[in-house]
Short mmCIF file of C-alpha atoms and ligand atoms in Angstrom, two decimals:
data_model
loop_
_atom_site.label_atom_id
_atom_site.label_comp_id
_atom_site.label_asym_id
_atom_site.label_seq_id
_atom_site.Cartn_x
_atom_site.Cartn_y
_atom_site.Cartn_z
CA UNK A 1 0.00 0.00 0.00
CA UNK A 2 1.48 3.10 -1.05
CA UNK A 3 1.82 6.27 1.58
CA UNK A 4 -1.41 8.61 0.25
CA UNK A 5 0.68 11.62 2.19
CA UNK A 6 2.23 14.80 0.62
CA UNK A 7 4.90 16.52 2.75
CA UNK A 8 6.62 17.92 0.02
CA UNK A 9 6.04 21.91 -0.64
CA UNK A 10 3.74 22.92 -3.29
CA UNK A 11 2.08 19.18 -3.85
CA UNK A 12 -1.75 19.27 -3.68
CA UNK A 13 -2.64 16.71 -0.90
CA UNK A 14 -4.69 13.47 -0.93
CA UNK A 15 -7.54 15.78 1.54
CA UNK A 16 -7.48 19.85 0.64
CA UNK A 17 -8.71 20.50 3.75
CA UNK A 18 -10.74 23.77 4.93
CA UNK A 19 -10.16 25.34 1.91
CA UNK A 20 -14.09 24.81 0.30
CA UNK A 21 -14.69 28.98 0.82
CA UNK A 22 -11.87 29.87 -1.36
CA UNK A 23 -12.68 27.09 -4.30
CA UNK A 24 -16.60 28.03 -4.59
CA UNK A 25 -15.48 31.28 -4.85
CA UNK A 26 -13.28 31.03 -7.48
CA UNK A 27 -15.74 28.42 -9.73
CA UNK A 28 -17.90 30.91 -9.00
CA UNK A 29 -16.41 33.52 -10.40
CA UNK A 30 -15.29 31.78 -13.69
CA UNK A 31 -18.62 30.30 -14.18
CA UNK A 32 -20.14 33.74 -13.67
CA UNK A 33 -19.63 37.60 -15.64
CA UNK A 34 -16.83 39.33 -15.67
CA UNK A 35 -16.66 41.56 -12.94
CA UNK A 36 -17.62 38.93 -10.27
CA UNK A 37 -15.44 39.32 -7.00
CA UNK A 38 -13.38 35.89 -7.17
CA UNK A 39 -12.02 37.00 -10.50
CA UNK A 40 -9.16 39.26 -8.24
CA UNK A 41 -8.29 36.83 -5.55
CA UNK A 42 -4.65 37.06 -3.13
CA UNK A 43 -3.94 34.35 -0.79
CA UNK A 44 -1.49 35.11 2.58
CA UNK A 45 -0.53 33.02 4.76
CA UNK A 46 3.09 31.76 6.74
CA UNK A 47 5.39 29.07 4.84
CA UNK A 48 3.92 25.81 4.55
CA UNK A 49 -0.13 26.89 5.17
CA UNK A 50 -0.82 25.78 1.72
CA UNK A 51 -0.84 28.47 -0.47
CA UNK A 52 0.81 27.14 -3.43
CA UNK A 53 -1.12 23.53 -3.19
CA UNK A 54 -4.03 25.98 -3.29
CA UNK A 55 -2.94 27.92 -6.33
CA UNK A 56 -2.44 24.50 -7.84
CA UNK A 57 -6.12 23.52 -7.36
CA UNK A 58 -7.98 26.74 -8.65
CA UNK A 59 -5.68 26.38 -11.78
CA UNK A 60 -6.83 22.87 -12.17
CA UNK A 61 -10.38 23.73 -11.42
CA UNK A 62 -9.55 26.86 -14.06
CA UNK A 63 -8.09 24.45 -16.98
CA UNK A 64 -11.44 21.79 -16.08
CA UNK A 65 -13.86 24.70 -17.03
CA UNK A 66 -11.72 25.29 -20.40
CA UNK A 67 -9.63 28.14 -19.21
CA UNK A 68 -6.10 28.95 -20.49
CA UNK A 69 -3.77 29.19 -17.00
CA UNK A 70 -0.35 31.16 -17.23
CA UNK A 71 1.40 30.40 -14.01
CA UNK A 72 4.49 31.98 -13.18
CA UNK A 73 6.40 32.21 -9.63
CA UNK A 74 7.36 35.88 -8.76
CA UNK A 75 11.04 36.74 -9.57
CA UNK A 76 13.59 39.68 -10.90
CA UNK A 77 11.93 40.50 -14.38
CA UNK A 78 8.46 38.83 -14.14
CA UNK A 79 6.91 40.80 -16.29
CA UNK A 80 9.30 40.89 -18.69
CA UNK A 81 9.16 36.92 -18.82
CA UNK A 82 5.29 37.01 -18.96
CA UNK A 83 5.26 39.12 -21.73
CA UNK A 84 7.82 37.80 -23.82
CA UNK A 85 7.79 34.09 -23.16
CA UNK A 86 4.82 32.64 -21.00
CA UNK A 87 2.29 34.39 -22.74
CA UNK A 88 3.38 34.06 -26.67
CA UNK A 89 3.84 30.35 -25.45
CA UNK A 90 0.06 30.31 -24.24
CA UNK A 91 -0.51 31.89 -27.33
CA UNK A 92 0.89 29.46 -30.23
CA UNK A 93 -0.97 27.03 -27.77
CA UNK A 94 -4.27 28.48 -28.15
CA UNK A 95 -4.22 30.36 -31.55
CA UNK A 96 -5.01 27.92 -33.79
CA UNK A 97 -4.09 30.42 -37.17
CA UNK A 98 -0.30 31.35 -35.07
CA UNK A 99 1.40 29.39 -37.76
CA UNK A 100 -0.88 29.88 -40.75
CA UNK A 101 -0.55 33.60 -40.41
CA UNK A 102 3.35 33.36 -40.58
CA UNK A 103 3.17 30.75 -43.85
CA UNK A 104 0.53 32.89 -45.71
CA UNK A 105 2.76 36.01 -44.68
CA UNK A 106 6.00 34.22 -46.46
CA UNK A 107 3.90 33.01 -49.51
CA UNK A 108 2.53 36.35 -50.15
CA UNK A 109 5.76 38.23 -49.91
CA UNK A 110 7.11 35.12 -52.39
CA UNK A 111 5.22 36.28 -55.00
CA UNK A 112 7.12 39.58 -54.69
CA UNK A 113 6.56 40.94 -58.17
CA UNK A 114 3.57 43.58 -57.78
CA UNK A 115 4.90 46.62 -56.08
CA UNK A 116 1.56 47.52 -54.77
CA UNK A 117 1.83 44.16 -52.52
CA UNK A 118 4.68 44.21 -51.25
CA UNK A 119 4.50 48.18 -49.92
CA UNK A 120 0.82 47.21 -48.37
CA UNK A 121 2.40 44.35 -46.48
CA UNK A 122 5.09 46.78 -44.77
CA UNK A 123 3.43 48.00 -41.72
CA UNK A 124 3.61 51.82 -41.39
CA UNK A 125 3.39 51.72 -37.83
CA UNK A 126 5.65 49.09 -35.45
CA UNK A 127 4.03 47.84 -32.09
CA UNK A 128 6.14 46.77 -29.66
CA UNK A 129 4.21 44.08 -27.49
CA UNK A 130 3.77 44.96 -23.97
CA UNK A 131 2.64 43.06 -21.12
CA UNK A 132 -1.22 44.17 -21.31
CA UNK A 133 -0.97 44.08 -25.01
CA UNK A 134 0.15 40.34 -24.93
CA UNK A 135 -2.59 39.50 -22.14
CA UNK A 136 -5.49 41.08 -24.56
CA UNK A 137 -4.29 38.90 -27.51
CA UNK A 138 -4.43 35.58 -25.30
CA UNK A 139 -7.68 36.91 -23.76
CA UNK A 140 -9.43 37.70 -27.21
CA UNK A 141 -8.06 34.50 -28.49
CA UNK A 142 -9.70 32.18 -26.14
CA UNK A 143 -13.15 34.66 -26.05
CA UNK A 144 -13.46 32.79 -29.23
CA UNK A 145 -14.09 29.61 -28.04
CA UNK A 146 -15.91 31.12 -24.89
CA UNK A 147 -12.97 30.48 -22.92
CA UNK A 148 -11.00 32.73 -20.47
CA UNK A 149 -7.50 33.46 -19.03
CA UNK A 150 -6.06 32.72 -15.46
CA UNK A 151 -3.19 34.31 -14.37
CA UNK A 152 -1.51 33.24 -11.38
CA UNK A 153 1.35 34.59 -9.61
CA UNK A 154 3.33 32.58 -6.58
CA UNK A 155 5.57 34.02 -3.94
CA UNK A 156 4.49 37.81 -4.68
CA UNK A 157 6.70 38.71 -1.91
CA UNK A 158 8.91 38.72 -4.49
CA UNK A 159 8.16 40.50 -7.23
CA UNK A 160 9.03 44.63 -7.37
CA UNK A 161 6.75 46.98 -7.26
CA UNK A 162 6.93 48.34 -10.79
CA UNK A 163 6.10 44.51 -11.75
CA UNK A 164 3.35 44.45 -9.71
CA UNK A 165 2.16 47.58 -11.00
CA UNK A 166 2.21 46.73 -14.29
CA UNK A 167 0.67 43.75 -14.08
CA UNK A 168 -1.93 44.61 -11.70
CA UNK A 169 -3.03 47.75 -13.69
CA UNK A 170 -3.20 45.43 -17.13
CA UNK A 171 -5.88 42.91 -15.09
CA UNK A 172 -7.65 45.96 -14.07
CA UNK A 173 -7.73 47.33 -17.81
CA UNK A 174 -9.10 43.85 -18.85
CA UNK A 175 -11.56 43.75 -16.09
CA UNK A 176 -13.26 47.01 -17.13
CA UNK A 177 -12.72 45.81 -20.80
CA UNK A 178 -15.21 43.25 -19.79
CA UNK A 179 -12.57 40.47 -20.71
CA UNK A 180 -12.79 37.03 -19.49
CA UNK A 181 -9.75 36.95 -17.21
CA UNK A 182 -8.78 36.09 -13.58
CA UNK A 183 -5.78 37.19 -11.21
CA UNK A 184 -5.03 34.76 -8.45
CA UNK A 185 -2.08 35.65 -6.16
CA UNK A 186 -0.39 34.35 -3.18
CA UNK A 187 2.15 35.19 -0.80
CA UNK A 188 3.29 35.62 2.74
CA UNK A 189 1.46 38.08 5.07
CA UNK A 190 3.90 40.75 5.63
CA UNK A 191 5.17 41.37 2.14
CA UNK A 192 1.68 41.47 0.89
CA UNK A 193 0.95 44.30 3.49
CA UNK A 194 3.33 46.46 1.70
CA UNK A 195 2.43 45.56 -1.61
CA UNK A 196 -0.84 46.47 -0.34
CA UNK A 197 -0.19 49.98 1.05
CA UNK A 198 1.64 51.09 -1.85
CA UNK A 199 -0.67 53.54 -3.65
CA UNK A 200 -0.34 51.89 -7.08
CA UNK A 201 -2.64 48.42 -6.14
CA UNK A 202 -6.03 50.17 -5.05
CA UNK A 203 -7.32 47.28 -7.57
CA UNK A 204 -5.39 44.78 -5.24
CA UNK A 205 -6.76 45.98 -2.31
CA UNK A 206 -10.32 45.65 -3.65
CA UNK A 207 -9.17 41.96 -4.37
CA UNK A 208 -10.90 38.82 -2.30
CA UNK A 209 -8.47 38.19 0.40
CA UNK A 210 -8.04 35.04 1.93
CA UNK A 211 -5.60 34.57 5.31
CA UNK A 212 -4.60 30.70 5.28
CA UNK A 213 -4.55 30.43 9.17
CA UNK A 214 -4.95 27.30 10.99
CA UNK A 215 -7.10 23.96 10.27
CA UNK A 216 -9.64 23.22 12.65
CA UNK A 217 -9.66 19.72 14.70
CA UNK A 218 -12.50 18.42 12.71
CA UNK A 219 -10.81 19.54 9.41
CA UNK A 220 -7.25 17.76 10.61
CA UNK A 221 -8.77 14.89 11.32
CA UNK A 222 -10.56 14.50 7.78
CA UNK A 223 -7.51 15.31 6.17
CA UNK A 224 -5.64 12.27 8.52
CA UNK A 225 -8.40 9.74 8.51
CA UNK A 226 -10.09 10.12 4.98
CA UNK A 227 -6.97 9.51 3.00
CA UNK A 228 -5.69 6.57 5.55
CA UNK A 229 -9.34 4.97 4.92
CA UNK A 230 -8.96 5.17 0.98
CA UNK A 231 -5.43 3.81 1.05
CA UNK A 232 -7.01 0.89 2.41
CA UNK A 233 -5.96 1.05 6.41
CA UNK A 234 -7.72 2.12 9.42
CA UNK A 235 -6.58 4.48 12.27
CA UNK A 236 -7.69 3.88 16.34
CA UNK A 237 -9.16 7.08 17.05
CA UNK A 238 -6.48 7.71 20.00
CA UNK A 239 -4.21 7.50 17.58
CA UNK A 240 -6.00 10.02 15.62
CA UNK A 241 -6.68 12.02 18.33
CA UNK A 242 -2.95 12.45 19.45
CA UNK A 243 -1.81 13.17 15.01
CA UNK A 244 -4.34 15.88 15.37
CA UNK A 245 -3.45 17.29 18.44
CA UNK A 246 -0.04 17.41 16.83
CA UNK A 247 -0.71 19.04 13.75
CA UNK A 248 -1.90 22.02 15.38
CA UNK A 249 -3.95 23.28 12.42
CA UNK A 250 -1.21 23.58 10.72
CA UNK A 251 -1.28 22.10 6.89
CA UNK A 252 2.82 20.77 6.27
CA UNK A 253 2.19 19.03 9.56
CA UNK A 254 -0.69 17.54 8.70
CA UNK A 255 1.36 15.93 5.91
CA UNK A 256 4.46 15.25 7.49
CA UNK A 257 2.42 13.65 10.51
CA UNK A 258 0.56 11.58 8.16
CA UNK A 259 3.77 10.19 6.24
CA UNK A 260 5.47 9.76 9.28
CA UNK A 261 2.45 7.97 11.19
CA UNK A 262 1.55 5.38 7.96
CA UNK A 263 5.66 4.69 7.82
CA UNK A 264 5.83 4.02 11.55
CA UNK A 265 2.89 1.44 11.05
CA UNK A 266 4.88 -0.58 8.66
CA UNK A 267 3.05 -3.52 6.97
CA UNK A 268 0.16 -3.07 9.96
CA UNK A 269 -3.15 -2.22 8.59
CA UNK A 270 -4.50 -0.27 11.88
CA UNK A 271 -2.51 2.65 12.98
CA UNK A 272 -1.99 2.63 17.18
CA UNK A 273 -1.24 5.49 18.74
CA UNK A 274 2.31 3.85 19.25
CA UNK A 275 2.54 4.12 15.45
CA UNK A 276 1.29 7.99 16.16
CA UNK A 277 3.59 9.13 18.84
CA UNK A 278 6.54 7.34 16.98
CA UNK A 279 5.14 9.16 13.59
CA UNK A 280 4.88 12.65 15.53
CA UNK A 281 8.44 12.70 16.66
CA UNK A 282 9.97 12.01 13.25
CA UNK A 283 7.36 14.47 11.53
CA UNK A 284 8.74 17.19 14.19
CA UNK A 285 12.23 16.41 12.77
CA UNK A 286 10.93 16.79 9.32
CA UNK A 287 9.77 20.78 10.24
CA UNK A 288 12.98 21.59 12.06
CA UNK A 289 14.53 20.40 8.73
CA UNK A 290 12.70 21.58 6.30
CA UNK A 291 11.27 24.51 7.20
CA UNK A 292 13.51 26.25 10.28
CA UNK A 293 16.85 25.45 9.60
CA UNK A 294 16.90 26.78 6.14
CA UNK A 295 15.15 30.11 7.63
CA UNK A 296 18.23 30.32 10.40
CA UNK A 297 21.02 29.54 8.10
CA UNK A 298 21.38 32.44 6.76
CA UNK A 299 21.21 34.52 9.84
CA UNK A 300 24.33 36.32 12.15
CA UNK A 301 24.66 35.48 15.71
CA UNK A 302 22.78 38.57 16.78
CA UNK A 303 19.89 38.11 14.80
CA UNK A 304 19.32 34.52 16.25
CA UNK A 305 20.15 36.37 19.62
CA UNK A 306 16.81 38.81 18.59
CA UNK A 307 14.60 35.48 18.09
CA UNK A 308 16.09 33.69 21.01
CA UNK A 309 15.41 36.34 23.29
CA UNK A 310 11.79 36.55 21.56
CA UNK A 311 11.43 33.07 22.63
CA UNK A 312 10.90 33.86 26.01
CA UNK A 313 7.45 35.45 25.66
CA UNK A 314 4.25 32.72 25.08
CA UNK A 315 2.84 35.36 22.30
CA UNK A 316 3.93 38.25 20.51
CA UNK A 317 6.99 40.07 22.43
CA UNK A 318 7.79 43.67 22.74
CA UNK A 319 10.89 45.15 21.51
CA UNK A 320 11.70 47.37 24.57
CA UNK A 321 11.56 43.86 26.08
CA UNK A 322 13.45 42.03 23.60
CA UNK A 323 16.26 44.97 23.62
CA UNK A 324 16.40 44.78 27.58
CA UNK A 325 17.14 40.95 26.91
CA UNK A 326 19.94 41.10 25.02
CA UNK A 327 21.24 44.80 27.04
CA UNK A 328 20.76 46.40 23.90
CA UNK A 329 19.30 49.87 23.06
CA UNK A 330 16.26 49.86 21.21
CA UNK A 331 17.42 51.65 18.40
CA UNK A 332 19.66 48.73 18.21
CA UNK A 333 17.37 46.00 18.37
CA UNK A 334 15.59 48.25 16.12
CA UNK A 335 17.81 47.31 12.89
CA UNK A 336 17.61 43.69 13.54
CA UNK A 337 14.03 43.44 13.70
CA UNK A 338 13.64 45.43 10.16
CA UNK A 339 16.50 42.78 9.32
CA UNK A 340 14.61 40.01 10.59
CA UNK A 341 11.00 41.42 8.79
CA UNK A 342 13.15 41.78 5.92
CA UNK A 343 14.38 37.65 6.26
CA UNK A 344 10.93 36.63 6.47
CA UNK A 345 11.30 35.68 9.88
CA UNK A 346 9.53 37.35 12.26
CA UNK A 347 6.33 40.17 11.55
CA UNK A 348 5.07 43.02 12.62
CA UNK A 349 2.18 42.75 15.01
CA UNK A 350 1.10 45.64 16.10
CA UNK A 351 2.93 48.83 17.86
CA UNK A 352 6.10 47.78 19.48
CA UNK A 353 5.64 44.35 18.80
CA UNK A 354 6.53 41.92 16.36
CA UNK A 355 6.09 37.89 16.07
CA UNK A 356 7.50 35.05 14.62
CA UNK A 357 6.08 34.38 10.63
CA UNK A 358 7.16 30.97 10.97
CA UNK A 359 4.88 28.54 12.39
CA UNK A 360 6.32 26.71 15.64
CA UNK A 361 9.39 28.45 14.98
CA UNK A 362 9.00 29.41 19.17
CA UNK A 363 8.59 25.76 19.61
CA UNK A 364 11.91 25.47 17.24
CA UNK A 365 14.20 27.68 19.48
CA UNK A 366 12.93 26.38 22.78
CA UNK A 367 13.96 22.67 21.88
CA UNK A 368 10.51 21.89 22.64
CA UNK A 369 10.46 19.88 19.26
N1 ATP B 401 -5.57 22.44 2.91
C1 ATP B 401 -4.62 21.53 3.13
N2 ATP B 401 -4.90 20.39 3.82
C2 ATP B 401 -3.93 19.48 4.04
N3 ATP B 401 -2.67 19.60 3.64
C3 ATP B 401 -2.32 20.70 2.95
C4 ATP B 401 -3.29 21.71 2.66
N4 ATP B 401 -2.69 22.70 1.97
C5 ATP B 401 -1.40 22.32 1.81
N5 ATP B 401 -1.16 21.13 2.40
C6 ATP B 401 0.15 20.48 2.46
O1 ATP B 401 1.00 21.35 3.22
C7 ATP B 401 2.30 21.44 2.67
C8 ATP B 401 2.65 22.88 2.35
O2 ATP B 401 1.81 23.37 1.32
P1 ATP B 401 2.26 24.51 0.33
O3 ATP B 401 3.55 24.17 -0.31
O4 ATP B 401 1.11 24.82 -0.53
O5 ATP B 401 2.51 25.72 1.38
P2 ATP B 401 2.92 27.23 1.06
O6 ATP B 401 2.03 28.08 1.89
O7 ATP B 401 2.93 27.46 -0.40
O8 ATP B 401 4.41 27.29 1.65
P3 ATP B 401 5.60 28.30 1.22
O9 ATP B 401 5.22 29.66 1.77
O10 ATP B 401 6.83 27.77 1.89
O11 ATP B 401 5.69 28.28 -0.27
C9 ATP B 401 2.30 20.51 1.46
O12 ATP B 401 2.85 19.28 1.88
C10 ATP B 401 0.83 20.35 1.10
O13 ATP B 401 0.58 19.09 0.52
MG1 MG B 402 4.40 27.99 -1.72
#
C-alpha cells in the first residue's frame, strides 16, 4: 500500500482541507460575468499553510472549465518573462491560425513581383508588445471559443513593485474591458501588506483576500483519517486524536504527521497510537529540517540572539523587552528586527511588537520539538 501523504512543498494533498470557501469562490467567479469578486483573488498566509497547493487547485479547477492558466512564480523581471515568453507560449498554444498567419505572410511576400503588394504588407506603424498588449491577444483569443484566461502569480513577496504595477493595472484594464480573465495571487502576510499599502494596487486591495490560518480539529482529522481509509488502512481514534493534536492546524504538519504515522505502522493495517507518537516525533524532525533550519542559516549570531530572546514570551513580544534581553538599546534591536521582517522571519504585530512568521518556529528555538 502506497503512503497517500504529501509533505513535500507545493504538492496538492490526498484531503485539501478547509479550503471549500476559497474554491466556490473562485468556480464561481469563472462560471459567472466578468466583474464577479473571485475574479481578483490574493492568498497570505506563513510558509507551509498551503498556499501554493491551493494555487495548484484553482488552476486545475480553471483548466477543467476550459480556461487557459499562465502560471508563473514571482522573480527579478516577471513581467518581462510574462510578456515575452509565457504568454506568446500560451498563445501558439491556443491560436489555432499562429502558424498559418506566418506561412501565408512568407507566400505572399514570395510572389514579390507587384509593387503595390509588397508596400501594403510593410506596416507603417511598429508595435512593440507589452505586457497588457500580450494579455489582450491571449484573452481575445480564447473569447473565441468562450474560454478565459487565469493568471496566477506565486511568492508575490517577491516580485518589485513596478512589476506588480504593471501587471496589476493590465488585469484591471481587462476587467473594465469586460474580458474574461482572472488574477489569483499568493504570498506571505507581511510582504503582501506592503504591496498592499503602496498607492499603485487600489485594484489589489479591492481583491478577495483570503488569510490561510490554521485547520480546525475536525478539518485535521478529515484530512488524517479520509486519505488513511482510501489507502485501504484504518486508524484507532487515539491514535487520531494524538496526530491531530499534533498538527496544530497547521497544513505541512498535517502531511508530514501523516507520512510519518503510515511509515511508523509498517506492513500493519491499523494505525496505534504507538505508530502515532513514533510518527509525531519524526514528523517534528521533518519541520525543524525543512522549514527552520533553512530560515536560520542564513542569519548572524545577533539576529538569532533577537529570536532567542523573543522566545521567552508565550505570544507576541515587545521590543523594549526584547532589547532589555539582550542589554541592547532599542534603536539597536531596532535594525535587527527590520532585518529580521526583511528575512521573512519574524512580523510586525502591532505597535512595538513583532512575532515570529514561521509557524512553531518558538517551539523550534525552545527545543521543545
Ligand atoms: N488544505 C490543506 N490540507 C492538508 N494539507 C495541505 C493543505 N494545503 C497544503 N497542504 C500540504 O501542506 C504542505 C505545504 O503546502 P504549500 O507548499 O502549498 O505551502 P505554502 O504556503 O505554499 O508554503 P511556502 O510559503 O513555503 O511556499 C504541502 O505538503 C501540502 O501538501
Ligand atoms: Mg508555496
Amino acid at each position: 500500500m502506497d503512503n497517500p501523504f504529501t509533505p513535500t512543498f507545493g504538492v496538492i494533498p490526498p484531503v485539501l482541507a478547509g479550503r471549500d470557501q476559497e474554491l466556490t469562490a473562485f468556480r464561481r467567479a469563472i462560471k459567472g460575468k466578468p466583474g464577479e469578486p473571485g475574479r481578483a483573488m490574493l492568498l497570505t498566509g506563513p510558509r507551509g499553510s498551503g498556499k501554493t497547493a491551493l494555487l495548484n487547485t484553482i488552476q486545475a479547477a480553471a483548466r477543467e472549465a476550459g480556461w487557459v492558466v499562465v502560471a508563473e512564480t514571482a522573480h527579478a523581471g516577471l513581467a518581462e518573462d510574462l510578456t515575452l515568453t509565457e504568454l506568446p507560449l500560451a498563445l501558439l498554444e491556443r491560436d489555432p491560425h499562429a502558424a498559418d498567419n506566418a506561412l501565408t505572410g512568407i507566400s505572399v511576400g514570395a510572389l514579390g513581383f507587384s509593387g503595390s503588394i509588397s508596400r501594403d504588407r510593410t506596416p507603417k506603424y511598429t508595435v512593440r508588445p507589452n505586457f497588457r498588449s500580450q494579455l489582450t491577444a491571449l484573452a481575445k483569443t480564447v473569447q473565441a471559443d468562450g474560454d478565459g484566461v487565469l493568471l496566477c502569480l506565486d511568492e508575490v513577496q517577491r516580485a518589485s513593485a513596478e512589476d506588480m504595477e504593471r501587471i496589476t493595472q493590465a488585469v484591471q484594464h481587462m476587467f473594465s474591458e469586460g474580458r474574461q480573465v482572472a488574477f489569483a495571487c499568493a504570498g506571505l502576510p507581511s510582504a503582501i501588506r506592503d504591496i498592499l499599502n503602496d498607492h499603485v494596487t487600489t485594484f489589489m486591495r479591492r481583491a478577495m483576500r483570503f488569510d490561510l490560518g490554521r485547520l480546525t480539529p475536525d478539518q485535521v482529522s478529515r484530512a488524517i483519517a479520509d486519505p488513511i481509509r482510501q489507502a485501504g488502512r484504518r486508524i484507532q481514534p487515539d491514535a487520531l486524536v494524538a496526530a491531530v493534536a499534533a498538527a496544530a492546524g497547521y497544513p505541512f504538519l498535517v502531511q508530514a504527521i501523516g507520512y510519518a504515522t503510515w511509515d511508523a505502522a509498517g506492513t500493519a493495517t491499523t494505525i496505534t497510537k504507538r505508530h502515532a507518537a513514533a510518527g509525531i516525533t519524526v514528523a517534528k524532525h521533518e519541520t525543524a529540517r525543512l522549514l527552520h533550519e533553512p530560515a536560520l542559516h542564513d542569519l548572524s549570531p545577533r539576529d538569532r540572539e533577537f529570536l532567542d530572546a523573543m522566545a521567552k514570551d508565550d505570544g507576541p513580544s515587545r521590543i523594549a523587552d526584547v532589547a532589555a534581553r539582550m542589554g541592547v538599546t532599542q534603536s539597536f534591536a531596532s535594525t535587527y528586527r527590520q532585518r529580521l521582517i526583511a528575512a521573512e522571519v519574524i512580523e510586525p504585530a502591532g505597535r512595538g511588537l513583532v512575532d515570529y512568521a514561521i509557524p512553531l518556529l518558538r517551539e523550534h528555538l525552545r527545543g521543545q520539538l
